[in-house]
Amino acid sequence: MTAPHPRTTALTTPAPVADAPPVQRTVEVVGARPVDAYVELRLAAPEIAERAQPGQFVAFAVGGETSGLLLRRSIAISTAADGVVTVVVSAAGPGSTWLTQRRPGDTVDVVGPLGRPFPAPPAGARALLVGGGYGAAALVGLAAQLKEAGHEVAAVAGAASADRLCSVQELTELADTLAVTTDDGSSGRRGLVTLAVDELLPGCGVVYACGPMRMLQAVADAATALGVPSYVAVEESMACGIGVCMTCVLPVVGSDGLTRLSRSCTEGPVFGGDRVRFDDVGTLPWDVVGADAMGVTRP
Amino acid sequence: MTAVETAVDMSTALGAVPIPSPVLTASGCSAFGRELEPFVDLTAIGAVVTKSVQLRPRSGRPTPRMAETPSGMLNSIGLQGPGIDGLLDGELPWLAERGARAFVSIAGVRVEDFAELATRLRGVPGVAGLEVNISCPNVESRGEVFACDPVAASDVVAAVRAAADPAQPIYAKLSPDVTDIVSVARAVVDAGADGLSMINTLLGLVIDPDTMKPLLGGITGGLSGPAIRPVALRCVWQVHAALPEVPILGMGGIRSGLDALQFVLAGASAVSVGTAVFNDPSALGRIHAELAAALETRGFASLREAVGYAHR
Ligand SMILES: Cc1cc2nc3c(=O)[nH]c(=O)nc-3n(C[C@H](O)[C@H](O)[C@H](O)COP(=O)(O)O)c2cc1C
Ligand code: FES
């Protein structure tokens, strides 16, 4: 038997749990607006809005009561204010497409707010927010909260092409500086978000990121290399969103230095960027707690 | 639980242990109950059937661990869990403090594993009984699943019955992936099972048309959800017809009170709700209320009267 060995990482502490437990409600859609490649839904959900903290998400039942699609669709909360929760939906499969077809007056069954929020930055720290694709939507509420608390906020929004950018207008209004990058150069600078991140990072006390896994890894690595703590909101496929199915796991280093397959819905979606073992996602490394019982031993 | 009070007596039992509701969680579909607390009164449901526990902590399999399928899903979690020490130190005391009943699902890869788990669980507060998950590969028989071999299945059940607290009923959890489920049921009852949980998932496969490879990390997975309900109901029907005195915890695709009613009419004296909880975290309370209303509408004064009614 091989004993897992602790890894020493010290830049981040695991994100603490949210202040309030989730609720399940049938809520009314009060706004549905196409925004380039996405649809922004506004929900009259006062009990979720009053509990929500930036970084958290909601989980929708899709297809109606007799739907054959049973699994919940988890979507990051963009903003939660005045009793209204806003989310940005990308139509990727039949469930999310059903969501993008909701119209004002329709009702949806939603559970939230779920997951751990972004931890607060150190007092007075300048914060860098990095969003990839519709992941940028999850940073809008955070940007507002940070500005209100007196932090200087720099933001980067990146995507494959201009129509896949998200929340650029909201972030322009909130952030002190905003950089836009696209892979094809159709908006902002041509290239990956890391172009802008490398320039904006020096002087920042914390980085928050939301977007595709490869982008999160690049941003977290850049931050860690400069000794800046980073927090990433991951997007794993989730069946329940509330922590009961164990489908949404990825290898994360805990405060004891040991790696566990952690649930992205209840132990995340926000993790310390230096705690997620991005290269090992989708594999079972030998030094994960309990891998020995699966027959995986030290090479 | 937001149950509208009906006149129907919903009490039932797991073996000789009385429970106030016939609606339970399903193993592996509600973790250890904690996460359901915002949505369900854990003391009002029949019991929390815990995720199958083994002797040592297990990481489970690599992702992807699930695929959505028509009216269901395929999973290959690989029994991720804290091991029996974690359960005894953390999860079971948490449930006991709240007055919730735990029906602890145990799993292993050799007969002695099961017996040791049963020994460790003797007299533990709040443990109403044990569900024996025999849908595990038997390392001593080249990985053949215990539940698919009546002899191996009864070896496990006999060892658990001998080691377990006599006050704790033990239910053997049967797999539908067998030629004759009645013969397995008979074998484990003869070996001392106080009841039968049925059914576990059906073995399935999904291939990703883009990568042209199996989608799940574990290649095959267990199929669950409403897609398997008719198979599950048929199993309950056949076993109740053959062994009418043996209590059955029925499960497989239950999503509503009327689904649960079908299992009761086929012979189940209690039901587990699994995959439907992923869709609706409040499902247990809702299904209890819907089942009570459905029984009342049909003129039953108690749940017990309806058990096996479809056979009469
Ligand atoms: C994600 C998942 C995990 C499961 N884990 C276990 C387990 O640990 N032990 C077990 O005996 N059954 C396990 N099952 C099977 C369920 O307990 C149940 O028998 C089966 O899913 C059929 O019921 P359902 O259609 O209501 O889900 C699992 C099922 C699912 C979907
Ligand atoms: S999505 Fe079910 S445990 Fe995370």
XYZ file of C-alpha atoms and ligand atoms in Angstrom:
646
model
C 0.000 0.000 0.000
C 1.306 3.436 -0.852
C 0.611 6.367 1.411
C -0.477 9.557 -0.345
C 2.072 12.290 0.321
C 1.125 15.853 1.184
C 1.780 18.589 -1.360
C 2.822 21.906 0.004
C 0.878 24.808 -1.393
C 0.286 27.935 0.560
C -1.111 30.722 -1.611
C -4.784 29.975 -1.116
C -6.994 28.521 1.572
C -9.996 26.437 0.439
C -13.021 28.646 -0.240
C -15.370 28.657 2.782
C -18.963 27.451 2.484
C -21.719 29.928 1.638
C -23.542 31.902 4.336
C -26.985 30.444 3.607
C -28.337 27.041 2.516
C -30.063 26.703 -0.871
C -33.802 26.667 -1.567
C -35.829 25.013 -4.335
C -38.459 27.236 -5.957
C -40.644 27.428 -9.034
C -39.881 30.903 -10.345
C -41.079 33.135 -13.169
C -38.910 34.195 -16.063
C -39.153 38.000 -16.210
C -36.659 38.625 -18.976
C -35.160 36.653 -21.864
C -32.728 38.472 -24.130
C -30.438 37.051 -26.818
C -26.916 38.417 -26.390
C -24.781 37.349 -29.343
C -24.272 33.578 -29.050
C -26.064 33.381 -25.670
C -29.394 34.059 -23.975
C -29.633 36.086 -20.792
C -32.482 34.947 -18.531
C -33.840 37.075 -15.687
C -35.702 35.199 -12.950
C -37.988 36.620 -10.265
C -36.419 34.608 -7.448
C -36.242 36.794 -4.338
C -35.290 34.022 -1.896
C -32.403 32.935 -4.107
C -31.336 36.509 -4.887
C -31.129 37.512 -1.228
C -28.966 34.478 -0.373
C -26.694 34.518 -3.446
C -23.009 35.399 -3.238
C -20.710 35.939 -6.259
C -19.286 32.650 -7.553
C -22.373 30.597 -6.708
C -24.657 28.921 -9.230
C -28.216 27.696 -9.679
C -29.426 24.304 -10.959
C -32.409 24.106 -13.306
C -34.762 21.228 -14.008
C -35.274 21.187 -17.780
C -37.977 20.071 -20.175
C -41.003 20.324 -17.891
C -42.474 17.894 -15.357
C -42.673 14.847 -17.620
C -39.330 15.482 -19.302
C -37.076 12.529 -20.049
C -34.082 14.752 -19.256
C -33.609 14.139 -15.551
C -30.333 15.776 -14.705
C -30.176 19.348 -13.465
C -28.390 22.017 -15.523
C -26.041 24.049 -13.359
C -25.435 27.640 -14.449
C -23.402 30.380 -12.776
C -25.285 33.320 -11.304
C -24.322 36.496 -13.138
C -26.054 39.010 -10.875
C -28.524 38.792 -8.003
C -30.181 42.029 -6.972
C -33.640 43.407 -6.187
C -35.176 39.949 -6.115
C -33.949 39.090 -9.609
C -31.356 36.461 -10.483
C -29.657 36.777 -13.881
C -27.949 33.910 -15.703
C -26.378 33.623 -19.158
C -27.192 30.377 -20.973
C -25.246 28.886 -23.846
C -27.313 26.425 -25.896
C -25.022 23.401 -25.980
C -27.398 20.422 -25.833
C -31.139 19.719 -25.583
C -31.401 20.817 -21.919
C -29.662 24.160 -22.247
C -31.452 24.769 -25.555
C -34.784 24.282 -23.749
C -33.654 26.885 -21.218
C -32.758 29.401 -23.936
C -36.288 28.984 -25.318
C -37.958 30.173 -22.078
C -39.956 33.379 -22.456
C -41.174 35.964 -19.933
C -44.140 34.523 -18.053
C -42.836 30.937 -18.233
C -41.897 29.252 -14.963
C -38.834 27.125 -14.191
C -37.894 24.909 -11.243
C -34.604 26.136 -9.862
C -32.410 25.212 -6.877
C -29.964 27.713 -5.462
C -27.820 29.417 -4.583
C -25.381 26.487 -4.698
C -21.667 26.026 -4.187
C -18.983 28.045 -2.465
C -18.621 31.739 -3.306
C -15.406 33.566 -4.191
C -13.575 34.414 -0.955
C -13.076 38.116 -0.219
C -9.720 39.626 -1.268
C -7.162 40.945 1.223
C -8.036 44.481 2.384
C -7.204 47.110 -0.213
C -5.937 44.588 -2.752
C -6.245 45.270 -6.462
C -8.218 42.411 -8.039
C -7.897 40.900 -11.503
C -11.021 39.222 -12.917
C -10.648 36.925 -15.930
C -13.619 35.490 -17.832
C -13.560 33.106 -20.776
C -16.629 32.909 -23.046
C -19.865 32.987 -21.042
C -17.718 32.476 -17.925
C -17.345 36.255 -17.837
C -20.991 36.501 -16.766
C -20.126 34.912 -13.415
C -17.780 37.823 -12.671
C -20.290 40.659 -13.048
C -21.738 40.374 -9.536
C -18.241 39.940 -8.127
C -16.973 43.074 -9.902
C -19.853 45.073 -8.446
C -19.235 43.741 -4.946
C -15.499 44.435 -5.122
C -15.999 47.986 -6.375
C -18.494 48.639 -3.613
C -15.928 47.425 -1.062
C -13.439 49.929 -2.457
C -11.179 47.577 -4.413
C -9.546 48.516 -7.681
C -10.770 46.055 -10.325
C -9.067 45.094 -13.580
C -10.901 42.683 -15.869
C -10.157 40.565 -18.909
C -12.856 39.046 -21.114
C -11.757 36.580 -23.758
C -13.410 34.219 -26.218
C -12.856 32.369 -29.478
C -14.609 35.101 -31.460
C -16.526 38.343 -30.889
C -19.946 36.658 -30.751
C -18.728 34.360 -27.947
C -17.664 37.225 -25.684
C -19.976 37.862 -22.773
C -20.901 40.623 -20.307
C -18.395 43.039 -21.891
C -20.689 46.014 -21.444
C -21.408 45.250 -17.773
C -17.727 44.761 -17.028
C -16.807 47.973 -18.898
C -19.147 49.889 -16.607
C -17.892 48.241 -13.408
C -14.160 47.664 -13.831
C -11.441 50.304 -13.714
C -9.800 48.702 -16.741
C -11.090 46.079 -19.139
C -9.093 44.185 -21.743
C -10.782 42.127 -24.459
C -9.109 39.307 -26.372
C -10.386 36.953 -29.085
C -8.620 34.004 -30.664
C -9.482 35.225 -34.179
C -9.020 38.942 -33.529
C -12.675 39.726 -34.352
C -12.845 41.897 -31.217
C -10.129 43.376 -29.021
C -6.649 41.940 -29.244
C -5.972 38.741 -31.154
C -4.804 35.976 -28.824
C -5.543 34.253 -25.536
C -6.558 35.987 -22.296
C -3.062 35.315 -20.948
C -1.767 38.115 -23.225
C -3.663 40.645 -21.137
C -3.353 38.712 -17.875
C 0.453 38.793 -18.002
C 0.352 42.576 -18.354
C -2.257 43.241 -15.685
C -1.100 40.746 -13.046
C 1.831 42.662 -11.507
C 0.462 44.719 -8.628
C -2.671 42.600 -8.177
C -3.341 41.023 -4.777
C -5.783 38.378 -6.027
C -7.072 36.839 -9.256
C -10.568 35.462 -9.886
C -11.322 33.458 -13.024
C -14.229 31.637 -14.617
C -14.215 29.877 -17.963
C -12.989 26.772 -19.757
C -10.584 24.483 -17.884
C -7.552 25.231 -20.085
C -7.997 28.952 -19.583
C -8.348 28.518 -15.816
C -5.146 26.516 -15.760
C -3.217 29.145 -17.724
C -4.492 31.981 -15.517
C -3.872 30.079 -12.266
C -0.351 29.127 -13.362
C 0.476 32.742 -14.285
C -0.804 33.986 -10.920
C 0.956 31.281 -8.908
C 4.234 31.967 -10.724
C 4.077 35.581 -9.479
C 3.011 34.532 -5.976
C -0.492 35.934 -6.402
C -3.390 33.881 -4.943
C -5.987 32.903 -7.516
C -9.506 31.493 -7.249
C -11.081 29.676 -10.168
C -14.734 28.715 -10.680
C -14.661 25.380 -12.517
C -17.237 23.961 -14.875
C -17.497 20.192 -14.396
C -20.494 18.269 -15.631
C -22.938 18.005 -12.745
C -25.941 15.696 -12.447
C -27.497 17.082 -9.251
C -25.659 20.275 -8.264
C -26.311 19.646 -4.545
C -23.587 17.139 -3.645
C -25.397 13.794 -3.662
C -24.381 12.096 -6.935
C -20.546 12.279 -6.908
C -20.329 12.778 -10.679
C -18.665 16.211 -10.635
C -15.306 15.455 -9.037
C -11.800 16.634 -9.851
C -8.441 16.266 -8.061
C -7.943 19.100 -5.565
C -5.267 19.561 -2.911
C -6.855 20.115 0.514
C -5.641 22.206 3.437
C -3.849 19.102 4.771
C -1.844 18.883 1.534
C -3.588 15.662 0.444
C -5.330 15.356 -2.919
C -8.936 14.187 -2.990
C -11.457 13.814 -5.775
C -13.568 16.771 -4.650
C -17.112 17.592 -5.699
C -17.141 20.750 -7.787
C -20.730 21.480 -6.710
C -20.311 21.517 -2.935
C -16.555 21.796 -2.358
C -16.357 24.165 -5.365
C -17.132 25.477 -7.894
C -14.606 27.959 -6.521
C -11.248 26.382 -5.736
C -7.830 27.868 -5.056
C -6.139 28.015 -8.478
C -2.995 26.472 -6.996
C -5.033 23.608 -5.491
C -6.646 22.186 -8.642
C -4.463 19.562 -10.321
C -5.528 20.561 -13.825
C -3.221 18.121 -15.612
C -4.765 15.222 -13.689
C -8.448 16.041 -14.327
C -10.114 12.929 -15.779
C -7.404 10.605 -14.436
C -6.790 8.861 -11.127
C -3.268 9.698 -9.881
C -1.850 7.222 -7.363
C -1.484 9.825 -4.615
C -5.204 10.691 -4.484
C -6.723 9.640 -1.135
C -8.389 6.253 -1.680
C -6.752 5.514 -5.058
C -4.978 2.533 -3.461
C -8.371 0.940 -2.777
C -9.084 1.238 -6.528
C -5.938 -0.746 -7.285
C -3.868 2.286 -8.369
C -0.428 2.087 -6.811
C 2.708 4.197 -6.853
C 4.526 3.654 -10.158
C -42.057 16.998 5.203
C -44.866 19.045 3.722
C -47.209 16.054 3.696
C -50.867 16.961 3.551
C -52.238 14.857 6.407
C -54.212 11.953 5.039
C -56.090 9.347 7.044
C -53.898 6.592 5.594
C -51.555 4.825 8.013
C -48.224 5.055 6.181
C -46.138 3.225 8.760
C -44.249 0.151 7.663
C -41.136 -1.764 8.696
C -37.678 -2.836 7.614
C -37.625 -6.404 8.880
C -38.833 -5.990 12.463
C -37.808 -2.319 12.719
C -40.794 0.025 12.417
C -40.431 3.135 10.223
C -42.921 6.006 9.885
C -42.776 6.308 6.088
C -42.325 3.777 3.292
C -40.193 6.242 1.297
C -36.399 5.965 1.686
C -33.397 7.326 -0.166
C -31.538 4.935 -2.502
C -27.939 3.987 -1.839
C -25.509 6.244 -3.666
C -28.188 8.775 -4.606
C -28.330 10.906 -1.454
C -24.749 10.565 -0.153
C -25.176 10.323 3.652
C -28.272 12.510 3.834
C -26.609 15.746 4.934
C -26.960 17.540 1.606
C -30.713 16.846 1.512
C -31.373 18.604 4.807
C -32.419 21.908 3.171
C -35.044 20.054 1.123
C -36.294 17.081 3.168
C -37.157 16.354 6.815
C -34.697 13.512 7.319
C -36.512 12.258 10.427
C -39.849 11.963 8.600
C -38.631 9.729 5.761
C -38.349 5.971 6.271
C -34.563 5.992 6.452
C -31.457 7.376 4.821
C -29.962 4.489 2.839
C -26.313 5.486 2.793
C -23.837 5.359 -0.070
C -22.244 1.874 -0.030
C -19.328 1.874 2.387
C -16.262 -0.336 2.261
C -13.515 -0.965 4.784
C -11.060 1.572 3.364
C -11.586 5.060 1.909
C -12.072 4.922 -1.868
C -11.407 7.656 -4.401
C -13.873 6.242 -6.922
C -13.209 6.175 -10.674
C -11.872 8.955 -12.866
C -14.326 11.228 -14.697
C -16.425 11.279 -16.825
C -18.627 9.390 -14.402
C -22.031 9.922 -15.928
C -23.949 10.148 -19.154
C -27.538 11.254 -19.509
C -29.654 8.680 -21.349
C -33.327 8.664 -22.377
C -35.312 8.963 -19.106
C -32.293 7.984 -17.087
C -28.568 8.035 -16.713
C -25.508 5.826 -16.760
C -23.057 6.148 -13.865
C -19.666 4.763 -12.994
C -18.824 6.381 -9.670
C -16.828 3.402 -8.380
C -18.152 3.600 -4.808
C -16.293 6.767 -3.778
C -16.477 7.100 -0.018
C -14.787 7.719 3.299
C -14.528 4.074 4.403
C -16.094 2.644 7.547
C -13.959 4.756 9.920
C -15.122 7.958 8.243
C -18.707 6.793 8.457
C -18.491 5.868 12.148
C -16.670 9.108 13.056
C -18.610 11.595 10.958
C -21.703 10.678 9.017
C -23.532 8.243 11.314
C -23.239 10.407 14.465
C -24.520 13.374 12.420
C -27.629 11.409 11.397
C -28.136 9.979 14.899
C -27.959 13.428 16.508
C -30.870 14.501 14.336
C -32.896 11.398 15.070
C -32.693 10.215 11.460
C -32.566 6.467 10.817
C -29.639 5.153 8.778
C -29.921 2.011 6.686
C -26.243 1.419 6.028
C -25.264 -0.043 2.676
C -22.125 -2.177 2.917
C -19.910 -3.414 0.076
C -16.753 -5.446 -0.291
C -14.701 -7.589 -2.626
C -14.507 -10.694 -0.426
C -16.906 -12.347 2.011
C -14.803 -11.363 5.044
C -15.014 -7.654 4.088
C -18.790 -7.748 4.416
C -18.627 -9.625 7.732
C -16.110 -7.170 9.180
C -18.271 -4.202 8.164
C -21.311 -5.798 9.810
C -19.287 -6.350 12.989
C -18.134 -2.721 13.053
C -21.751 -1.566 12.740
C -23.103 -3.636 15.654
C -24.998 -1.491 18.152
C -24.122 1.796 16.435
C -26.767 4.403 17.417
C -29.196 5.307 14.663
C -28.373 2.312 12.466
C -31.754 0.770 11.662
C -30.277 -2.020 9.574
C -27.922 -3.012 6.789
C -28.352 -3.210 3.042
C -25.852 -5.618 1.555
C -24.664 -4.385 -1.846
C -23.663 -7.625 -3.506
C -23.337 -5.993 -6.941
C -19.579 -5.903 -6.420
C -16.869 -7.920 -8.135
C -15.694 -10.898 -6.054
C -11.871 -10.901 -6.118
C -11.869 -14.553 -5.122
C -13.911 -15.504 -8.184
C -12.046 -13.633 -10.935
C -14.202 -10.561 -10.463
C -17.576 -12.194 -10.993
C -20.266 -10.104 -9.329
C -21.570 -11.748 -6.100
C -25.176 -10.927 -6.999
C -24.952 -12.932 -10.235
C -24.072 -16.191 -8.479
C -26.604 -17.568 -5.961
C -23.853 -19.433 -4.063
C -21.508 -16.431 -3.706
C -24.468 -14.186 -2.878
C -25.647 -16.490 -0.097
C -22.110 -16.852 1.275
C -22.004 -13.082 1.753
C -25.466 -12.902 3.284
C -24.841 -15.799 5.677
C -21.573 -14.208 6.845
C -23.251 -10.825 7.356
C -26.206 -12.339 9.222
C -23.831 -14.213 11.511
C -21.699 -11.133 12.235
C -24.378 -8.440 12.385
C -26.250 -7.117 15.379
C -29.327 -9.387 15.743
C -31.461 -6.247 16.194
C -30.410 -4.947 12.765
C -32.332 -6.413 9.824
C -30.227 -7.168 6.774
C -31.527 -6.680 3.242
C -29.698 -8.196 0.288
C -29.638 -5.873 -2.724
C -30.254 -7.806 -5.916
C -29.011 -7.152 -9.425
C -31.426 -7.436 -12.357
C -28.567 -8.632 -14.590
C -29.297 -12.325 -13.912
C -31.210 -15.028 -15.772
C -33.481 -15.903 -12.860
C -33.807 -13.316 -10.100
C -36.154 -15.558 -8.102
C -33.470 -18.205 -7.597
C -31.010 -15.594 -6.287
C -33.725 -14.183 -4.024
C -34.529 -17.618 -2.645
C -30.848 -18.385 -2.037
C -30.167 -15.222 -0.041
C -33.369 -15.573 1.976
C -32.377 -19.138 2.843
C -28.983 -17.749 3.902
C -30.676 -15.437 6.404
C -31.614 -12.216 4.623
C -34.478 -10.475 6.440
C -35.514 -8.639 3.296
C -34.611 -7.849 -0.312
C -33.708 -4.535 -1.934
C -34.376 -4.518 -5.630
C -33.184 -3.494 -8.060
C -29.654 -2.250 -8.469
C -28.706 -0.589 -11.770
C -28.541 -2.458 -15.090
C -25.168 -2.623 -16.817
C -25.086 -0.286 -19.822
C -22.787 1.455 -22.287
C -22.668 4.760 -24.142
C -20.216 5.488 -26.970
C -19.335 9.085 -27.764
C -19.916 9.500 -31.526
C -17.267 12.233 -31.718
C -14.390 10.410 -30.034
C -15.841 7.032 -31.124
C -14.836 5.649 -27.706
C -16.867 4.676 -24.599
C -17.965 7.881 -22.924
C -17.482 6.860 -19.286
C -14.101 6.586 -17.577
C -15.196 3.174 -16.305
C -16.281 2.125 -19.863
C -19.566 0.488 -18.768
C -21.889 2.020 -16.191
C -25.068 1.393 -14.239
C -28.340 2.446 -15.863
C -30.924 4.031 -13.544
C -33.976 6.255 -13.657
C -37.503 5.882 -15.100
C -36.048 3.995 -18.092
C -35.568 0.917 -15.886
C -38.866 1.126 -13.972
C -40.725 -1.649 -15.858
C -37.764 -4.004 -15.391
C -37.622 -3.212 -11.676
C -41.357 -3.663 -11.258
C -41.245 -7.024 -13.035
C -38.475 -8.182 -10.664
C -40.467 -7.131 -7.586
C -43.568 -8.835 -8.985
C -41.796 -12.137 -9.676
C -40.036 -12.287 -6.317
C -43.138 -11.341 -4.323
C -45.128 -13.998 -6.165
C -42.551 -16.624 -5.231
C -41.731 -15.407 -1.700
C -44.807 -13.498 -0.473
C -43.638 -13.378 3.166
C -40.292 -11.691 2.410
C -40.264 -7.878 2.783
C -39.130 -6.017 -0.335
C -37.593 -2.539 -0.570
C -38.509 -1.679 -4.150
C -36.649 0.765 -6.380
C -35.816 1.631 -9.955
C -37.067 4.777 -11.635
C -39.530 5.941 -8.987
C -40.320 9.594 -9.622
C -43.890 10.081 -8.347
C -46.365 8.706 -5.821
C -48.078 6.717 -8.561
C -44.757 5.124 -9.516
C -44.258 4.168 -5.860
C -47.819 2.823 -5.725
C -47.042 0.394 -8.556
C -44.137 -1.043 -6.534
C -46.336 -1.384 -3.443
C -49.075 -3.119 -5.426
C -46.456 -5.470 -6.891
C -45.285 -6.429 -3.391
C -42.874 -3.826 -2.006
C -43.478 -2.773 1.612
C -41.164 0.245 1.204
C -39.461 2.031 -1.689
C -36.177 3.823 -2.378
C -35.982 6.912 -4.558
C -32.642 7.315 -6.335
C -32.074 9.150 -9.581
C -35.260 11.221 -9.186
C -33.563 13.049 -6.283
C -31.039 14.497 -8.756
C -33.968 15.961 -10.666
C -35.944 17.058 -7.606
C -34.141 17.277 -4.252
C -37.551 17.497 -2.515
C -38.719 14.268 -4.168
C -38.873 12.116 -1.002
C -41.378 14.292 0.852
C -43.393 14.863 -2.300
C -43.570 11.146 -3.154
C -44.635 10.267 0.408
C -47.497 12.776 0.178
C -48.510 11.683 -3.323
C -48.461 8.011 -2.338
C -50.582 8.679 0.763
C -53.110 10.589 -1.346
C -53.168 7.865 -4.002
C -53.805 5.166 -1.379
C -56.585 7.206 0.195
C -58.286 7.792 -3.179
C -58.253 4.031 -3.767
C -59.884 3.323 -0.417
C -56.896 1.896 1.474
C -56.792 2.654 5.207
C -53.139 1.689 5.442
C -50.096 1.144 3.285
C -49.833 -2.425 4.561
C -53.207 -3.338 3.015
C -51.931 -2.330 -0.412
C -48.710 -4.366 -0.350
C -48.982 -7.032 -3.048
C -52.599 -6.064 -3.864
C -52.033 -6.550 -7.608
C -51.465 -10.273 -7.028
C -54.785 -10.833 -5.296
C -25.061 7.861 -9.147
C -25.542 6.565 -8.567
C -24.803 5.953 -7.550
C -25.229 4.739 -7.000
N -24.493 4.172 -5.996
C -24.931 3.024 -5.420
C -24.223 2.451 -4.322
O -23.222 2.993 -3.832
N -24.691 1.287 -3.792
C -25.827 0.674 -4.266
O -26.208 -0.357 -3.728
N -26.530 1.214 -5.286
C -26.114 2.363 -5.872
N -26.852 2.925 -6.900
C -28.087 2.258 -7.343
C -29.325 2.857 -6.681
O -29.297 2.709 -5.288
C -30.605 2.228 -7.233
O -30.604 0.855 -6.938
C -30.762 2.391 -8.740
O -30.241 3.619 -9.163
C -32.212 2.293 -9.198
O -33.017 3.290 -8.604
P -33.331 4.723 -9.310
O -33.767 4.444 -10.704
O -34.402 5.339 -8.450
O -32.075 5.507 -9.273
C -26.429 4.131 -7.466
C -27.170 4.764 -8.462
C -26.754 5.967 -9.017
C -27.584 6.614 -10.077
S -23.268 17.422 -9.158
Fe -23.968 15.805 -7.911
S -22.390 15.693 -6.420
Fe -21.805 17.396 -7.594
